[in-house]
Short mmCIF file of C-alpha atoms in Angstrom, two decimals:
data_model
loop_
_atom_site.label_atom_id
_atom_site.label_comp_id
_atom_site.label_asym_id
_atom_site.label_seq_id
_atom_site.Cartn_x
_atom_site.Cartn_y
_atom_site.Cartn_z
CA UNK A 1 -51.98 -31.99 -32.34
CA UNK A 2 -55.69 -31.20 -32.22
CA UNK A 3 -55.60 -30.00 -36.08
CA UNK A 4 -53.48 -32.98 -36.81
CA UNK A 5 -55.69 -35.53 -35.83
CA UNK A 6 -58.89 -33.45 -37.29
CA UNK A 7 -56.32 -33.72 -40.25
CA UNK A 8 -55.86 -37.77 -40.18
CA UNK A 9 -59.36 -38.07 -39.32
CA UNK A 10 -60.73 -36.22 -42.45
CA UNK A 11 -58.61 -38.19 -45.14
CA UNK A 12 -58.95 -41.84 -43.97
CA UNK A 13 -55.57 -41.61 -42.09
CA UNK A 14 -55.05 -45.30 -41.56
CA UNK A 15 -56.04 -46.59 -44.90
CA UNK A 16 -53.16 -43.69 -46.16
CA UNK A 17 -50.55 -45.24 -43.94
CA UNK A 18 -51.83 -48.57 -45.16
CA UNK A 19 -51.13 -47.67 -48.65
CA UNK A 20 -47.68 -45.99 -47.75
CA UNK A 21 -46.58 -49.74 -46.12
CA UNK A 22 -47.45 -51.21 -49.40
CA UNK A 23 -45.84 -48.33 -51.59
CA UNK A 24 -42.90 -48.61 -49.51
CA UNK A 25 -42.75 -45.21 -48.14
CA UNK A 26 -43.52 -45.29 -44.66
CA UNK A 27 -39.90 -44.50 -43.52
CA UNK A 28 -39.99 -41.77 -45.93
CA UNK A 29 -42.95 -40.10 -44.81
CA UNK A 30 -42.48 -40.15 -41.10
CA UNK A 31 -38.95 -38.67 -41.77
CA UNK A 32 -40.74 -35.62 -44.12
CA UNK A 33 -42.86 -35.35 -41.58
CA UNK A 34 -40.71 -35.14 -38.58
CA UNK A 35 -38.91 -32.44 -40.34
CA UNK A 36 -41.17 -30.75 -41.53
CA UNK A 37 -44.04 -30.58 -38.89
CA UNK A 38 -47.69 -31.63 -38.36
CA UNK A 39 -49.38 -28.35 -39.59
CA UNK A 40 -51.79 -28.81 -42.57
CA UNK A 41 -49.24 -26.65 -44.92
CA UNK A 42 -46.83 -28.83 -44.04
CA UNK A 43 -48.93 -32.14 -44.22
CA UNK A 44 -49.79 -31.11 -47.57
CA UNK A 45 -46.03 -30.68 -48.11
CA UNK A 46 -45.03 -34.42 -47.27
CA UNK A 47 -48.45 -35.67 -49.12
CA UNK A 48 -47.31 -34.36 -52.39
CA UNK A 49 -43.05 -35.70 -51.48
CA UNK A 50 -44.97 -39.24 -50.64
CA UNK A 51 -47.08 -39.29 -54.17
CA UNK A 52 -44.07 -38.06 -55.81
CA UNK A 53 -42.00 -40.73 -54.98
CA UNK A 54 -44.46 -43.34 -55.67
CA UNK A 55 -45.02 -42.12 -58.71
CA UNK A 56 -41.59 -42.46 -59.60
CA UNK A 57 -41.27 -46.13 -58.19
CA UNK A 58 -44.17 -46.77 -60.89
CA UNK A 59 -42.85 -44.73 -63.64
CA UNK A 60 -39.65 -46.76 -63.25
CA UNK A 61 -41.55 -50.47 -62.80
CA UNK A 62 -43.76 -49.54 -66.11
CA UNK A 63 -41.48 -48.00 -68.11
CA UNK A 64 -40.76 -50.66 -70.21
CA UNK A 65 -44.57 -52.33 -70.35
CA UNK A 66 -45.49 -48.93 -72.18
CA UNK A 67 -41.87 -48.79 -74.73
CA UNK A 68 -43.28 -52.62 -75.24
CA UNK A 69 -47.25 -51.26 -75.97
CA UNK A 70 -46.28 -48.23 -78.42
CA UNK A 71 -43.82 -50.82 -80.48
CA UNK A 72 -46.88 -53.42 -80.70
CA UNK A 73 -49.56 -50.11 -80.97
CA UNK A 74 -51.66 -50.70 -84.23
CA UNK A 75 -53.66 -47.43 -84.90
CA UNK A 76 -54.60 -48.49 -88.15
CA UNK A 77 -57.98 -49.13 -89.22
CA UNK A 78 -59.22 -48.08 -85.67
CA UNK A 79 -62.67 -46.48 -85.43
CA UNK A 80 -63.34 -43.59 -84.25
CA UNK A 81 -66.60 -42.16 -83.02
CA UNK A 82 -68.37 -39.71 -81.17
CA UNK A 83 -71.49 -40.29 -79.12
CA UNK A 84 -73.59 -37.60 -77.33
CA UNK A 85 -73.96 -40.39 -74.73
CA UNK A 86 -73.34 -38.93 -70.70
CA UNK A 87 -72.39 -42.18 -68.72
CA UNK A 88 -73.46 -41.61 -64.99
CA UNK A 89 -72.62 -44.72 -62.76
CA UNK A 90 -73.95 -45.20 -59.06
CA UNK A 91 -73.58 -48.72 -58.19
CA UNK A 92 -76.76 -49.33 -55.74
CA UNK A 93 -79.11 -47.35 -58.01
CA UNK A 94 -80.05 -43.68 -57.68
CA UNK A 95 -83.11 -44.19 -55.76
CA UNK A 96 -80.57 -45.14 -53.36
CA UNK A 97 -78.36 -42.25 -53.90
CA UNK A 98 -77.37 -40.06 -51.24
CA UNK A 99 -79.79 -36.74 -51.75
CA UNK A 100 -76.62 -34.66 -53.36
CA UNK A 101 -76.01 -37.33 -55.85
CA UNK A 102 -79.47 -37.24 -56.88
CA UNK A 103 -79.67 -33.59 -57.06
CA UNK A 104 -76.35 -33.78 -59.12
CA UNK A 105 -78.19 -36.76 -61.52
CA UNK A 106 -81.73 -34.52 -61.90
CA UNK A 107 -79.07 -31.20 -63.11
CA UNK A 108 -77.71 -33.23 -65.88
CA UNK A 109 -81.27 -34.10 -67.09
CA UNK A 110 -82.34 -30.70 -66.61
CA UNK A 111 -79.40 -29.09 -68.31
CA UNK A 112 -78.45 -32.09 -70.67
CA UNK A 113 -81.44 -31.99 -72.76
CA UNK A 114 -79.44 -33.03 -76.39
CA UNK A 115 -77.37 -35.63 -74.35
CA UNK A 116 -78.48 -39.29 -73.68
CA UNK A 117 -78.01 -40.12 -69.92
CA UNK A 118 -77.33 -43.79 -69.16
CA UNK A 119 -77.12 -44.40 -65.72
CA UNK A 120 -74.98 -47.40 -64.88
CA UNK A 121 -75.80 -49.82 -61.91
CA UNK A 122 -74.27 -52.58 -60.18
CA UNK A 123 -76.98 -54.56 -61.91
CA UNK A 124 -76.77 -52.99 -65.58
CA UNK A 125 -72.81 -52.60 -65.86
CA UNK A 126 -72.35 -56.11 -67.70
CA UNK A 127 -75.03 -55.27 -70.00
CA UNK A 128 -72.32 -52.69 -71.92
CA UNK A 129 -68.85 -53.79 -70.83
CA UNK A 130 -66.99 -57.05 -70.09
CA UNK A 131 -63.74 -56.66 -67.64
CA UNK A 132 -61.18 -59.67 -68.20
CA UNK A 133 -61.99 -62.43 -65.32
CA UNK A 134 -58.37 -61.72 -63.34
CA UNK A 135 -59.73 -58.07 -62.81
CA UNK A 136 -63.84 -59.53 -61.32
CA UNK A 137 -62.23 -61.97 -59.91
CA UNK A 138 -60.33 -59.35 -57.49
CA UNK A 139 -63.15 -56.88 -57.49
CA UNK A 140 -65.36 -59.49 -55.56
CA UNK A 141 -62.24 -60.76 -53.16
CA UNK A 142 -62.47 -57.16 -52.25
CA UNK A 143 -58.85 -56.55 -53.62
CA UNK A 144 -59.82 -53.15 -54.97
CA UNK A 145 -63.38 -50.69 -54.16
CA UNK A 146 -66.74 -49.73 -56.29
CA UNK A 147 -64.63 -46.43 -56.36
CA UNK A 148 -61.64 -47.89 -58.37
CA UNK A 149 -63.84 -50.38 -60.37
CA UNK A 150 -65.77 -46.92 -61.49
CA UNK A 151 -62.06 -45.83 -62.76
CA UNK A 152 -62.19 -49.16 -65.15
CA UNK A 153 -65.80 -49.04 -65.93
CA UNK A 154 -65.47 -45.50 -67.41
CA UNK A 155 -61.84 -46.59 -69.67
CA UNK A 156 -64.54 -49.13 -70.80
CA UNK A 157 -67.42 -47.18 -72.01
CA UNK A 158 -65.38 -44.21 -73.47
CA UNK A 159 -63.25 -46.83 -75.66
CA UNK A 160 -65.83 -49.01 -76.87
CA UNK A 161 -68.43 -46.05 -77.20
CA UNK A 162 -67.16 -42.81 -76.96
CA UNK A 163 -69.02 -40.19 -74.79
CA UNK A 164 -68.58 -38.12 -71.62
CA UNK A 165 -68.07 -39.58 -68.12
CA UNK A 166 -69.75 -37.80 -65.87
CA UNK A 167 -68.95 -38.45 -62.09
CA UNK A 168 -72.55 -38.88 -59.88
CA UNK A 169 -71.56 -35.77 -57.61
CA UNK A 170 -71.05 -33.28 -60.83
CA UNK A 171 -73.23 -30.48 -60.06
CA UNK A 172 -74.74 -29.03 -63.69
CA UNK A 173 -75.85 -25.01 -63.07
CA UNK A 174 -76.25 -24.48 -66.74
CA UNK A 175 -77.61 -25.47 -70.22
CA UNK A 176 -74.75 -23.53 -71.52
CA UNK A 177 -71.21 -24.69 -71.77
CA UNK A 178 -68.64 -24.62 -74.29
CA UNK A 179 -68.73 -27.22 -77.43
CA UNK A 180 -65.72 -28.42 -76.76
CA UNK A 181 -66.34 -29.91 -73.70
CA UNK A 182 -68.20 -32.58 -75.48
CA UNK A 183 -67.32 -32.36 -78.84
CA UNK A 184 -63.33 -32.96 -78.39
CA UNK A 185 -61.52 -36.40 -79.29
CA UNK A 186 -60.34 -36.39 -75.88
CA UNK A 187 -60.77 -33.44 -73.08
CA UNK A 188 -60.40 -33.99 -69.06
CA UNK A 189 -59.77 -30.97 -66.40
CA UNK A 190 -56.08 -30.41 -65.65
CA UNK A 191 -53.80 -28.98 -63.07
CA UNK A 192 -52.20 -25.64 -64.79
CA UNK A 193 -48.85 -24.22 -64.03
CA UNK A 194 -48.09 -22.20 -61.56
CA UNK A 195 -50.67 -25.07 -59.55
CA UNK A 196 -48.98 -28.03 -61.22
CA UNK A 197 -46.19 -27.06 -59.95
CA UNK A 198 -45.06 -29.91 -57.32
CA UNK A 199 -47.87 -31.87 -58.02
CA UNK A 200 -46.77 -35.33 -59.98
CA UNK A 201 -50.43 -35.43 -61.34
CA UNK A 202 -51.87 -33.61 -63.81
CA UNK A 203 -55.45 -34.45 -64.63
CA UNK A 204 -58.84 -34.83 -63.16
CA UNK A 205 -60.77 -37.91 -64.05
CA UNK A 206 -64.57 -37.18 -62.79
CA UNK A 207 -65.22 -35.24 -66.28
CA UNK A 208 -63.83 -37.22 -69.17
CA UNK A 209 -64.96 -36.46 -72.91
CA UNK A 210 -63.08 -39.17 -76.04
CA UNK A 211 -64.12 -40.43 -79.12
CA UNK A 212 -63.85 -44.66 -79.21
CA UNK A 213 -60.78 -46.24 -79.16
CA UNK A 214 -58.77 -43.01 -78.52
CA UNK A 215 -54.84 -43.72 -77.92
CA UNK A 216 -54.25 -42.15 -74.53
CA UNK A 217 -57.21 -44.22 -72.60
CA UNK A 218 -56.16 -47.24 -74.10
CA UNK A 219 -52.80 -46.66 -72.59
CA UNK A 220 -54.18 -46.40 -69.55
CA UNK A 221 -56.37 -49.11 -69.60
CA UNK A 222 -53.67 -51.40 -70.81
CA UNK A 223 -51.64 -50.17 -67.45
CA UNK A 224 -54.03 -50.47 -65.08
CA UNK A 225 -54.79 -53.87 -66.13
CA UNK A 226 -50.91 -54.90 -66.00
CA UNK A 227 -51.21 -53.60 -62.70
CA UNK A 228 -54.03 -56.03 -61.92
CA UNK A 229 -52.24 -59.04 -63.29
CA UNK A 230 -49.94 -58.82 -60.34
CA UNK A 231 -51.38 -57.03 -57.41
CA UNK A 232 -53.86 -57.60 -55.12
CA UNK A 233 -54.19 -54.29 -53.42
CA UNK A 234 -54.09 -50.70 -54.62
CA UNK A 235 -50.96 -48.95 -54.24
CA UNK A 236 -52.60 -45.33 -54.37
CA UNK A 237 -56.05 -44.18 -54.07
CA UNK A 238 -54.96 -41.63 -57.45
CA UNK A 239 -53.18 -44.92 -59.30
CA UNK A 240 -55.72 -43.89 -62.22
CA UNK A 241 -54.07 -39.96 -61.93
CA UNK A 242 -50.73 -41.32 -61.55
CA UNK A 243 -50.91 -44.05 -64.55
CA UNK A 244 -52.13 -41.48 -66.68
CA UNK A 245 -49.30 -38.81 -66.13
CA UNK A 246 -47.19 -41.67 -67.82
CA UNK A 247 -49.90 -41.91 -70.83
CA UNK A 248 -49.35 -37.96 -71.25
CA UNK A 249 -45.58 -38.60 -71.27
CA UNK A 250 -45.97 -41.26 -73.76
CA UNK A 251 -48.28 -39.08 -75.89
CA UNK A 252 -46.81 -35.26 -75.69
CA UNK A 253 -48.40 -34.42 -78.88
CA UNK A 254 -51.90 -35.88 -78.28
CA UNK A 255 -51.79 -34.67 -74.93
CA UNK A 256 -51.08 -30.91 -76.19
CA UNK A 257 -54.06 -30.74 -78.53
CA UNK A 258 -56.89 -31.34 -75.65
CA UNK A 259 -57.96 -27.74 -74.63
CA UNK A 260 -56.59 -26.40 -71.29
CA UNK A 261 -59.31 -26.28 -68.36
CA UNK A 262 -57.91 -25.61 -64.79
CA UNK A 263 -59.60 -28.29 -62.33
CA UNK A 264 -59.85 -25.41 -59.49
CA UNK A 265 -62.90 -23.87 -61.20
CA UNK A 266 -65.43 -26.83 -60.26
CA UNK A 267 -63.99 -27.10 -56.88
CA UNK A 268 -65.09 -23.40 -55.97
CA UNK A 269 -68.68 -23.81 -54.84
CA UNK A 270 -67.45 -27.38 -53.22
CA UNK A 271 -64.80 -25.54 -50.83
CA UNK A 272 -67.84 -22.52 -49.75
CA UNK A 273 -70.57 -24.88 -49.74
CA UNK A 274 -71.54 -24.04 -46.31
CA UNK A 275 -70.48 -20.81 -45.91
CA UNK A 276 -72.43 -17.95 -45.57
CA UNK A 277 -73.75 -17.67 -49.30
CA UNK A 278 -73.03 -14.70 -51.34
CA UNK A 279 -74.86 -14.25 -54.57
CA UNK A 280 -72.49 -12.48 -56.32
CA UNK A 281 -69.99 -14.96 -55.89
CA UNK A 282 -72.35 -17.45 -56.67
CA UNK A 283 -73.19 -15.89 -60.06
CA UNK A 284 -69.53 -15.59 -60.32
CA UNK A 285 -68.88 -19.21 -59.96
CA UNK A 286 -71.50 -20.25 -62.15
CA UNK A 287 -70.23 -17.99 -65.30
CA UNK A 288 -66.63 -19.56 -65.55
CA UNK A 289 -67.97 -22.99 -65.92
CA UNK A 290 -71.23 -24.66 -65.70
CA UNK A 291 -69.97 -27.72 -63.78
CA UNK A 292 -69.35 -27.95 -60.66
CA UNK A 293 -67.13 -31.24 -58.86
CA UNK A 294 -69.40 -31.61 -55.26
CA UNK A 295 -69.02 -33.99 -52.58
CA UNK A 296 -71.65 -36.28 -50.79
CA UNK A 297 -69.49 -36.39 -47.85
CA UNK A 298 -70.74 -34.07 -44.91
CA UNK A 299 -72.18 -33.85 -41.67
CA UNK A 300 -76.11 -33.70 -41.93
CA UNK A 301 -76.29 -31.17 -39.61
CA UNK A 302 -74.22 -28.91 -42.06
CA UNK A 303 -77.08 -28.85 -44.52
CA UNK A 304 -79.11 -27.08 -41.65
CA UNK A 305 -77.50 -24.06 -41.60
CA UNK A 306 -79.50 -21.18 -42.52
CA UNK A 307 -78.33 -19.16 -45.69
CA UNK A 308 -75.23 -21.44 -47.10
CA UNK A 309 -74.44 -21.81 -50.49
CA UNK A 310 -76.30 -25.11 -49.68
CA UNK A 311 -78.87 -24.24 -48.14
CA UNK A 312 -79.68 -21.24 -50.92
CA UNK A 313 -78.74 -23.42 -53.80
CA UNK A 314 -80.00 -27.21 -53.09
CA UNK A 315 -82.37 -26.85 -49.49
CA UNK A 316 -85.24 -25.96 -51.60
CA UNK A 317 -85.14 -29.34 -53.33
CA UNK A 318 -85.73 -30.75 -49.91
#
């Protein structure tokens, strides 16, 4: 019970049961989880039963919104371009970043150098998108977070200007990366079999690379705003994740020619960030991909513990 509450604790337990009242899936996931157990393996178990079967409640609702899109789809005369523009986006301003998102922005200037880095702010954001009024509108009634309105903003940039979306906690350890990761009409990490297995999801959005106007974001732009039109809370914090699965359904053959990039690379250094640091593994780490997906989240007192992975790799920027 101890590591169950730890557990609900950690991942914002009541705003989870919250969203499982709205999905519809409360009954469900208190029988899963009577069967199955409060352990975290089995936790994890009825997490991924519970977005499964509010993915498929979605799937089902928005099937026919995205037959309807592809039958109206124009692709003709459709620009498109690439940019060597990084969007960054923390709402209040970095200078009142946590210290981890600011060590995160300084990497990408350090290891960016050919990229242009626009930094988007609560106060800049209009200045290079417009949202329709329905979807502000709910934004400031506090229908939906900063967090999801960052999932619009960056559909926004990449179709009108093409680019890379770069989350604010993206660690960059290196100048050298592969061209595609910024050179590709459309590239995002991915969940790769045998880890996709069970998993209704299959992409990570805090890295995104497209040209302007590609097809599969303006799918999912085009869903999430439906969405918008007639809800006033967020079903799922992954709706973005979930939305998108559709959009690869929709588009098997665009989806098959963006290279394949595991997502449990850049979440290495996050899971041993304070654990006792080990260079080799470090080194490791930092040779199978220059990117690295951190967190901001922790207790203070964590980043005082002598010889982490922190400590060794960001305490001296303190």
């Amino acid at each position: 019970m101890k590591e169950f509450k730890k557990i609900f604790k950690k991942v914002n337990g009541i705003e989870i049961l919250k969203q499982y009242c709205m999905a519809h899936v409360i009954l469900f996931s208190l029988l899963e989880t009577a069967i199955l157990g409060l352990s975290r393996k089995s936790l994890e178990i009825v997490r991924l039963a519970v977005d499964n079967r509010i993915y498929c409640k979605l799937k089902k609702k928005y099937k026919g919104f995205i037959s309807e899109y592809q039958q109206k789809e124009d692709t003709k005369n459709i620009l498109h371009e690439h940019v060597d523009i990084v969007w960054v986006c923390w709402f209040q301003g970095m200078e009142h970043a946590p210290k981890m998102v600011q060590y995160c922005f300084e990497s990408l200037k350090s290891n960016l150098r050919d990229k242009r880095i626009i930094l988007i702010t609560e106060d800049n954001y209009k200045e290079y998108v417009q949202f329709p009024t329905y979807i502000l509108e709910k934004y400031e009634k506090g229908c939906f977070s900063k967090t999801h309105l960052s999932d619009l903003l960056r559909l926004e940039l990449l179709i009108k200007y093409g680019g890379t979306w770069i989350d604010a906690t993206v660690w960059c350890s290196s100048p050298i990366y592969p061209d595609y990761l910024f050179d590709s009409d459309l590239f995002m990490f991915q969940n790769l079999k045998p880890g996709l297995d069970g998993q209704c999801t299959a992409v990570s959005s805090w890295f995104i690379t497209s040209c302007s106007n590609n097809q599969m974001l303006m799918l999912e732009r085009a869903l999430l705003y439906e969405y918008w039109k007639e809800n006033t809370k967020i079903v799922h914090y992954y709706l973005f994740h979930m939305f998108f699965q559709m959009v690869i359904e929709a588009y098997p053959d665009e989806w098959n020619k963006v290279v394949p990039f595991s997502n449990a690379t850049p979440h290495i250094l996050l899971l041993r960030l304070f654990e006792e640091y080990d260079e080799t593994i470090a080194n490791a780490v930092k040779e199978m991909t220059s990117f690295h997906k951190l967190t901001y989240k922790f207790e203070e007192s964590d980043t005082t513990i002598k010889n982490t992975f922190y400590q060794v790799l960001f305490g001296e920027q303190e």
